[in-house]
Amino acid sequence: MVSIIKPRVELVLTWGSEELIAAMTDVVYRAYSIEDAIKRVREKPELVQRRITGFLRDGHHSVLEFMGASWLVEGSRAFTHELVRHRVASYWQESQRYVDYARGQLRYVLPPGLASEWTGFLSNASQAYVKAREGLAPEDARYLLPNAMASRAWVQMNAREFFLNFMPLRTGLGAFHEIRLVAWLMFSTLVDKFPITARWVWENLPSYTQTTAGASTN
């Protein structure tokens, strides 16, 4: 039986915060103690809004590297081959060399319109893999696995890389549809965690996407 799954994203953790970045502005530039700076922005939350928006607007993006997130994502091997091209990130990916899929973990990701049409092909590929595993190690049997094979990866990016590089590149109309879907799923997990940054990126993404249209999204 061929198992067709949908791409999925699960937020593992976040670090840093917009509040902390806003507070550290007073620490670095005005000699506040960390405790006093945090107290100040908590008493005046409008400072957080103004400072984070100002950093984004003025191109002072390095401060966003002090916050970020990690996700568990699952998609096709075609998708993960594109994902890992973003080098300012960390990855821990499911290994086809060490996982023995003959034990029941054979699962695939396909475009919805092709799932029924290609199920027979994937069934044959699965049977060929299971047969190959009777005499071969997983690292050799994996040659038979198609790019539709599902793969899990633990991905970590800082906010600068995710919001200002990954999102513009991977949500453009020229991007591969699966990575475009996953990018939006990742984005949706951070709307409540980094609301000022997320909203600014949402409002400015069309112009960012246009400026990166000539970049490679293979």
XYZ file of C-alpha atoms in Angstrom, residues 3-135:
133
model
C 1.189 6.066 1.581
C 0.741 9.561 0.123
C 1.175 12.348 2.687
C 0.973 16.118 2.587
C 3.911 18.423 3.344
C 3.804 19.466 6.962
C 5.538 21.865 9.341
C 5.788 21.757 13.123
C 7.422 24.542 15.129
C 10.008 23.060 17.506
C 11.200 26.203 19.282
C 12.003 29.892 18.946
C 14.724 31.954 20.562
C 15.095 35.644 21.228
C 12.280 38.156 20.947
C 11.405 41.507 19.451
C 11.085 42.866 22.979
C 14.653 41.830 23.850
C 16.100 43.339 20.664
C 14.275 46.588 21.353
C 15.548 46.598 24.943
C 19.139 45.906 23.942
C 19.075 49.113 21.913
C 19.143 51.004 25.224
C 21.827 48.707 26.613
C 24.196 49.077 23.654
C 23.623 52.753 22.842
C 22.492 54.326 26.126
C 24.337 52.332 28.814
C 21.178 51.000 30.446
C 21.436 47.830 32.473
C 19.714 44.866 30.840
C 17.145 44.769 33.638
C 16.293 48.465 33.322
C 16.122 48.293 29.540
C 13.701 45.360 29.612
C 11.586 47.114 32.232
C 11.441 50.215 30.040
C 10.161 48.457 26.912
C 7.630 46.509 28.932
C 6.286 49.741 30.362
C 6.319 51.346 26.903
C 5.487 48.599 24.352
C 5.237 51.225 21.628
C 9.053 51.365 21.769
C 9.209 47.772 20.556
C 6.930 48.520 17.617
C 8.843 51.659 16.660
C 12.328 50.189 16.986
C 11.719 46.868 15.240
C 9.885 48.594 12.405
C 12.711 51.120 12.151
C 15.358 48.409 11.943
C 13.436 46.667 9.164
C 12.699 49.861 7.253
C 16.242 51.258 7.500
C 18.012 48.016 6.573
C 19.575 47.451 9.998
C 18.821 43.756 9.621
C 21.743 42.238 11.512
C 19.842 42.643 14.801
C 17.331 40.052 13.559
C 20.045 37.416 13.874
C 19.476 37.510 17.632
C 16.153 35.723 17.231
C 15.009 32.779 15.147
C 13.238 29.451 15.042
C 13.539 25.776 14.288
C 10.953 23.540 12.673
C 10.375 19.893 11.892
C 9.393 19.837 8.224
C 8.367 16.928 6.047
C 8.156 16.969 2.277
C 9.450 15.262 -0.812
C 13.123 14.729 -1.544
C 12.632 17.135 -4.447
C 11.652 19.759 -1.876
C 14.454 19.040 0.611
C 17.087 19.247 -2.139
C 16.016 22.876 -2.596
C 15.616 23.595 1.114
C 19.201 22.710 2.034
C 20.585 25.183 -0.515
C 19.954 27.889 2.084
C 23.310 27.740 3.799
C 22.686 30.240 6.614
C 20.701 27.544 8.367
C 21.193 24.268 10.204
C 19.762 20.922 9.119
C 19.386 17.444 10.521
C 17.737 15.342 7.837
C 16.361 11.836 7.673
C 19.006 9.580 6.171
C 18.071 7.195 3.386
C 21.388 5.474 4.012
C 20.516 4.357 7.529
C 16.719 4.130 7.482
C 15.406 0.763 6.335
C 12.143 1.714 4.598
C 11.285 -1.936 4.075
C 10.101 -1.862 7.698
C 7.052 0.183 6.827
C 8.139 3.840 6.512
C 7.686 4.136 2.750
C 5.722 7.354 2.222
C 5.539 9.831 -0.631
C 4.559 13.411 -1.428
C 2.889 14.184 -4.759
C 0.996 17.124 -6.258
C -2.723 16.468 -5.554
C -3.574 16.258 -9.251
C -1.017 13.514 -9.867
C -1.516 11.329 -6.808
C -3.949 8.885 -8.386
C -2.116 8.812 -11.713
C 1.291 7.982 -10.241
C 0.295 5.671 -7.404
C 0.977 2.615 -9.560
C 4.493 3.787 -10.350
C 5.233 4.442 -6.700
C 3.840 1.049 -5.748
C 6.241 -0.603 -8.202
C 9.140 1.481 -6.875
C 8.260 0.484 -3.317
C 8.128 -3.197 -4.232
C 11.465 -2.944 -6.022
C 13.023 -1.291 -2.966
C 11.672 -3.914 -0.572
C 12.968 -6.685 -2.818
C 16.370 -5.004 -3.081
C 16.552 -4.835 0.710
C 16.519 -8.629 0.836
C 20.130 -8.646 -0.271
